[in-house]
Amino acid sequence: MKVDGTHYRTIWLNDDGWSVGIIDQTRLPHVFTTVDLKTLDDAARAIRDMWVRGAPLIGATAAYGIALALRDDASDTALATATDVLLATRPTAINLRWALEEMEKVLSPLDPTERVAAAYKRAAEICDEDVEINAAIGRAGLALIEAIAAKKPEGEAVNVLTHCNAGWLATVDWGTATAPIYMAHNAGIPVHVWVDETRPRNQGASLTAWELGHHGVPHTVIVDNAGGHLMQHGKVDLVITGTDRTTATGDVCNKIGTYLKALAAADNGIPFYVGLPSPTIDFRVEDGVSEIPIEERAMEEVSRLTGRTDAGEIATITILPDGSPAANPAFDVTPARLVAGLITERGIVDANREAIARAFPERVEIS
Ligand SMILES: CSC[C@H]1O[C@H](OP(=O)(O)O)[C@H](O)[C@@H]1O
């Protein structure tokens, strides 16, 4: 998407033909800065410390991390080690495993002398495929927004609530939850977005609001606990979120707090949709609550806040009493029964095993 007139993807191959550029998302919204990844460790740290985040972007970064690793050593052992290092960075987003398996499929059969070029090629393909997938999700979700707009008074905005950041910053471009929003906005359909701030890392307040602002999409940042109230008062027409892993049966793992939004949506008869690129489907998992590993992140993400002072400096403060412990589960699971539909690159799919298998038959065989 564009930032001040310049088109960016979230990850790119630099002109040197081997180092990889990313946006350091930990500095947004106050500082827009890019970083070059030059080693496997750079890529692993970028994922682990959330310089890049979002399931599809984590997968793309891992793919390039393999390419960076093989530049030094393209042996079977080096490939296996690099795969293990990257797999260990974050446990929940399935795109990480998916991307590493994609790289393994291409690279293992090759002679080591052919692996570096093939690794960069497959990593670039994964990025291009992600952009295409998300554009298709955008087109499929646009139809949902158009249908709601058609029932509203002329000019009245469709109010979409979203949680965390499933925007272009979470993918290579377009986003998943935001792709339909951008396409509706670009098509001139009045749309307004309620942006959950999404504690503790505030991906909504810091990233989604930043993205929407740069694209001129009307939006309002809200505290995470306001969504149910807005739904009760008829201010939300549609909820669209992203996902980090969706099971073969349609259970949706996403940023902590998503489940509560789904419950409030169900209680108020508001459709709850999920932007779901097919690499985010885990066909090896049936029950999301019992089988998906939920990342526990550092308590400091709860106890400390980083922002810009009135003097314009970036500062971090502690907001908890000394000695008060904090828990920080980073994701939760929304049962398929609360999901109105999965917005995939192959259209809207019901959140159940049969519909998912029908939509992606080629994926089911390999699970
Ligand atoms: C399109 S995937 C976006 C997904 O990833 C986010 O998690 P994190 O920022 O911790 O990587 C969040 O769950 C988003 O919905």
XYZ file of C-alpha atoms and ligand atoms in Angstrom:
382
model
C 0.000 0.000 0.000
C 1.049 3.626 -0.308
C 2.832 5.566 2.411
C 3.095 9.263 1.591
C 2.761 8.547 -2.125
C 5.318 5.716 -2.221
C 4.087 2.177 -2.754
C 5.441 -0.324 -0.220
C 5.171 -3.972 0.399
C 6.056 -5.043 3.940
C 9.022 -7.137 2.740
C 11.209 -6.879 -0.352
C 14.494 -8.033 -1.892
C 16.983 -5.184 -1.918
C 18.850 -4.056 -5.035
C 21.924 -5.993 -3.875
C 19.963 -9.094 -4.811
C 20.355 -10.876 -1.495
C 19.519 -8.748 1.608
C 15.877 -8.338 2.557
C 14.136 -5.093 3.484
C 11.326 -4.878 6.028
C 9.414 -2.153 7.837
C 10.246 -2.167 11.563
C 6.691 -2.278 12.876
C 7.759 -1.836 16.504
C 8.516 1.840 15.690
C 5.105 2.601 14.139
C 3.031 4.739 14.261
C 5.483 7.399 15.363
C 8.514 6.413 13.301
C 8.485 4.839 9.834
C 11.793 3.087 9.375
C 13.059 0.141 7.354
C 15.612 -2.476 8.328
C 17.753 -4.799 6.179
C 17.858 -8.474 7.141
C 21.229 -9.992 6.233
C 21.420 -13.238 8.162
C 19.259 -16.066 9.452
C 19.516 -14.543 12.924
C 18.290 -11.200 11.614
C 15.211 -12.891 10.179
C 14.584 -14.926 13.330
C 14.908 -11.853 15.560
C 12.623 -9.823 13.299
C 9.886 -12.445 13.740
C 10.481 -13.144 17.445
C 10.662 -9.462 18.426
C 7.772 -8.552 16.126
C 9.574 -6.141 13.875
C 7.429 -8.069 11.388
C 4.223 -9.768 12.541
C 1.011 -11.124 11.162
C 0.721 -14.717 9.995
C 1.351 -14.255 6.258
C 4.233 -11.828 6.808
C 5.812 -14.138 9.378
C 5.747 -16.896 6.738
C 7.235 -14.658 4.051
C 10.005 -13.491 6.391
C 10.823 -17.086 7.327
C 11.038 -18.019 3.653
C 13.609 -15.296 3.059
C 15.312 -16.333 6.321
C 15.990 -19.735 4.745
C 17.472 -18.050 1.666
C 19.724 -15.876 3.855
C 20.841 -18.941 5.829
C 21.725 -20.966 2.740
C 23.988 -18.196 1.401
C 26.437 -19.199 4.133
C 25.895 -22.944 3.972
C 23.472 -24.778 1.658
C 23.992 -28.237 3.147
C 21.176 -30.484 4.369
C 22.275 -29.841 7.947
C 22.242 -26.069 7.477
C 18.778 -26.230 5.906
C 17.459 -28.306 8.792
C 19.039 -26.028 11.381
C 17.680 -22.874 9.760
C 14.224 -24.425 9.587
C 14.337 -25.295 13.294
C 15.590 -21.838 14.287
C 12.810 -20.093 12.378
C 10.097 -22.542 13.470
C 10.996 -21.820 17.097
C 10.444 -18.052 16.804
C 6.661 -17.999 17.338
C 4.346 -21.012 17.901
C 0.852 -19.965 16.837
C 0.719 -18.615 13.286
C 0.603 -21.687 11.031
C 1.949 -19.742 8.061
C 5.400 -20.067 9.614
C 5.280 -23.867 9.362
C 3.526 -23.688 5.999
C 6.202 -21.446 4.481
C 9.058 -23.539 5.870
C 7.459 -26.686 4.461
C 7.103 -24.942 1.095
C 10.816 -24.110 1.153
C 11.704 -27.658 2.243
C 9.658 -29.137 -0.621
C 11.575 -27.128 -3.198
C 15.067 -27.201 -1.661
C 15.534 -30.701 -0.257
C 15.626 -32.453 -3.638
C 18.141 -29.977 -5.070
C 21.909 -30.143 -5.181
C 23.218 -27.664 -2.573
C 24.786 -25.589 -5.340
C 21.312 -24.880 -6.728
C 19.588 -24.119 -3.427
C 20.310 -20.418 -2.859
C 18.819 -19.271 -6.158
C 15.854 -21.607 -5.687
C 15.296 -20.350 -2.140
C 15.146 -16.713 -3.205
C 12.862 -17.662 -6.084
C 10.399 -19.553 -3.854
C 10.450 -16.819 -1.205
C 9.595 -14.225 -3.850
C 6.803 -16.468 -5.145
C 5.364 -16.806 -1.634
C 5.274 -13.021 -1.394
C 3.646 -12.589 -4.805
C 1.135 -15.353 -4.061
C 0.217 -13.654 -0.778
C -0.541 -10.392 -2.562
C -2.754 -12.193 -5.073
C -4.523 -14.198 -2.359
C -5.257 -11.084 -0.332
C -6.545 -9.202 -3.373
C -8.919 -12.110 -3.995
C -10.004 -11.988 -0.346
C -10.619 -8.294 -0.877
C -12.870 -8.945 -3.864
C -14.800 -11.652 -2.023
C -15.249 -9.483 1.058
C -16.176 -6.442 -1.015
C -19.373 -8.235 -1.987
C -20.297 -8.513 1.702
C -19.787 -4.804 2.252
C -21.672 -3.934 -0.938
C -24.647 -6.034 0.209
C -24.765 -4.205 3.547
C -24.337 -0.814 1.884
C -27.280 -1.555 -0.437
C -29.584 -1.821 2.585
C -28.452 1.439 4.208
C -29.643 4.966 3.451
C -27.716 6.560 0.550
C -24.322 7.776 1.710
C -24.507 6.204 5.166
C -21.275 4.397 5.957
C -21.006 0.661 6.519
C -19.535 0.290 10.007
C -16.952 -2.484 10.224
C -15.287 -3.474 13.488
C -11.880 -5.092 13.337
C -9.504 -6.402 15.993
C -5.721 -6.179 16.054
C -3.980 -5.638 12.720
C -4.870 -7.910 9.856
C -3.956 -5.162 7.469
C -1.356 -4.823 4.769
C 1.216 -4.591 7.572
C 0.321 -8.148 8.627
C 0.790 -9.513 5.124
C 2.913 -8.692 2.109
C 0.199 -6.336 0.859
C -3.549 -5.553 1.043
C -4.089 -7.384 4.354
C -6.769 -9.986 4.938
C -9.420 -8.330 7.130
C -8.625 -4.945 5.604
C -8.513 -5.957 1.935
C -12.336 -5.812 1.602
C -12.303 -2.486 3.445
C -9.690 -0.961 1.132
C -11.517 -2.253 -1.942
C -14.843 -0.872 -0.727
C -13.229 2.487 0.010
C -11.517 2.501 -3.389
C -14.888 1.698 -5.021
C -16.458 4.742 -3.360
C -18.592 2.788 -0.899
C -18.801 4.785 2.347
C -17.123 2.670 5.016
C -16.065 3.446 8.579
C -13.893 1.217 10.715
C -14.042 0.753 14.482
C -10.445 -0.098 15.319
C -9.926 -2.088 18.500
C -6.739 -0.749 20.069
C -5.871 -4.377 20.917
C -3.956 -4.492 24.142
C -1.287 -5.197 25.114
C 0.779 -4.388 21.997
C -1.897 -2.139 20.503
C -1.560 -3.423 16.948
C -4.937 -1.825 16.236
C -4.171 1.616 17.631
C -0.595 1.671 16.335
C -0.820 -0.231 13.051
C -4.392 -0.510 11.754
C -5.190 3.124 12.535
C -1.914 4.168 10.907
C -2.672 2.140 7.785
C -6.260 3.351 7.442
C -5.208 6.942 8.036
C -2.609 6.751 5.273
C -5.224 5.338 2.918
C -7.850 7.923 3.888
C -10.293 5.383 5.319
C -12.531 6.907 8.024
C -11.945 5.115 11.319
C -12.275 5.487 15.067
C -9.955 3.854 17.578
C -11.776 2.289 20.527
C -10.725 0.504 23.661
C -11.039 -3.242 23.373
C -13.944 -3.370 25.797
C -16.146 -0.926 23.848
C -17.068 -3.253 20.988
C -19.981 -4.984 22.697
C -21.539 -1.677 23.695
C -21.286 -0.345 20.116
C -22.879 -3.533 18.808
C -25.763 -3.239 21.299
C -26.398 0.296 20.035
C -26.555 -0.633 16.366
C -23.254 1.009 15.484
C -21.600 -2.090 14.012
C -22.807 -3.692 10.771
C -20.062 -6.256 10.317
C -17.040 -7.644 12.147
C -14.043 -8.778 10.097
C -10.873 -10.057 11.733
C -7.780 -11.887 10.606
C -6.538 -15.252 11.805
C -3.232 -16.838 12.651
C -4.451 -20.391 12.310
C -7.854 -21.776 11.322
C -8.549 -25.468 11.825
C -9.921 -27.958 9.317
C -13.272 -27.593 11.095
C -13.354 -23.785 11.006
C -12.216 -22.863 14.527
C -10.389 -19.520 14.282
C -7.291 -18.673 16.288
C -6.566 -14.967 16.331
C -5.292 -12.180 18.554
C -6.421 -12.320 22.174
C -9.835 -10.714 22.532
C -11.203 -11.907 19.191
C -13.316 -14.571 20.874
C -14.992 -11.940 23.046
C -15.870 -9.903 19.945
C -17.372 -12.993 18.340
C -19.497 -13.628 21.423
C -20.746 -10.036 21.452
C -21.454 -10.201 17.712
C -23.443 -13.411 18.131
C -25.409 -11.907 21.010
C -26.331 -8.920 18.829
C -26.976 -10.754 15.563
C -24.008 -9.124 13.828
C -22.125 -11.175 11.188
C -18.594 -12.126 12.310
C -16.332 -12.880 9.321
C -12.697 -13.871 9.118
C -10.254 -13.007 6.352
C -8.560 -16.329 5.730
C -5.807 -16.975 3.169
C -5.531 -20.726 2.594
C -1.939 -21.008 3.933
C -3.479 -20.080 7.292
C -5.649 -23.202 7.336
C -4.164 -26.014 9.429
C -5.667 -29.191 8.020
C -3.887 -31.232 10.702
C -5.889 -29.710 13.553
C -9.527 -30.401 14.355
C -10.272 -28.680 17.633
C -8.771 -25.215 17.976
C -9.171 -24.746 21.705
C -7.414 -27.976 22.690
C -4.883 -28.285 19.861
C -3.568 -24.852 18.842
C -0.522 -23.706 20.853
C -1.196 -20.253 22.290
C 1.884 -18.063 22.516
C 2.584 -16.652 25.978
C 4.538 -13.446 25.555
C 6.537 -11.448 28.122
C 4.629 -9.824 30.970
C 6.451 -6.566 30.174
C 4.158 -6.194 27.161
C 1.324 -5.814 29.673
C 3.177 -3.810 32.309
C 4.914 -1.293 30.012
C 3.638 1.140 27.383
C 5.673 2.894 24.690
C 4.502 6.093 23.071
C 5.427 9.639 22.121
C 5.632 12.342 24.791
C 4.127 15.795 24.284
C 7.707 16.902 23.628
C 7.810 14.458 20.706
C 10.166 11.936 22.279
C 9.518 8.196 22.239
C 9.312 6.942 25.820
C 8.367 3.777 27.679
C 6.536 3.824 31.000
C 5.518 1.170 33.518
C 1.806 1.095 34.301
C 1.543 -1.694 36.903
C 2.419 -1.545 40.596
C 5.854 -2.983 41.384
C 5.492 -6.651 42.133
C 2.159 -7.150 40.361
C 2.542 -10.096 37.998
C 0.869 -10.061 34.566
C -0.215 -12.850 32.231
C 0.029 -12.341 28.486
C -1.614 -15.024 26.311
C -1.306 -13.581 22.804
C -4.146 -15.443 21.052
C -7.503 -17.078 21.639
C -9.770 -19.407 19.666
C -13.210 -18.551 18.313
C -15.286 -21.704 17.773
C -16.577 -22.178 14.242
C -20.182 -21.905 15.492
C -19.611 -18.164 16.063
C -18.175 -17.542 12.574
C -20.608 -16.370 9.854
C -18.107 -17.144 7.125
C -14.491 -17.401 6.070
C -13.468 -14.869 3.413
C -10.935 -16.816 1.385
C -9.213 -16.337 -1.969
C -11.778 -18.786 -3.358
C -14.775 -16.867 -2.042
C -16.833 -16.980 1.126
C -16.612 -20.436 2.719
C -18.784 -21.716 5.558
C -16.841 -22.374 8.760
C -17.159 -26.148 8.707
C -15.086 -29.114 7.657
C -17.090 -30.030 4.584
C -17.123 -26.526 3.107
C -13.415 -25.990 3.793
C -12.493 -29.350 2.259
C -14.684 -28.603 -0.776
C -13.003 -25.234 -1.263
C -9.449 -26.549 -0.893
C -9.502 -30.255 -1.866
C -5.849 -30.253 -2.902
C -4.781 -29.258 0.611
C -6.829 -31.913 2.422
C -4.963 -34.822 0.808
C -1.586 -33.765 2.152
C -2.693 -33.245 5.754
C -3.328 -11.565 8.719
S -2.702 -12.307 10.129
C -2.967 -11.038 11.284
C -3.005 -11.538 12.683
O -1.700 -11.576 13.260
C -1.736 -10.833 14.456
O -0.949 -11.380 15.450
P 0.540 -10.747 15.739
O 0.421 -9.271 15.556
O 0.814 -11.184 17.168
O 1.454 -11.411 14.748
C -3.191 -10.832 14.864
O -3.582 -12.058 15.441
C -3.814 -10.624 13.525
O -5.180 -10.877 13.452
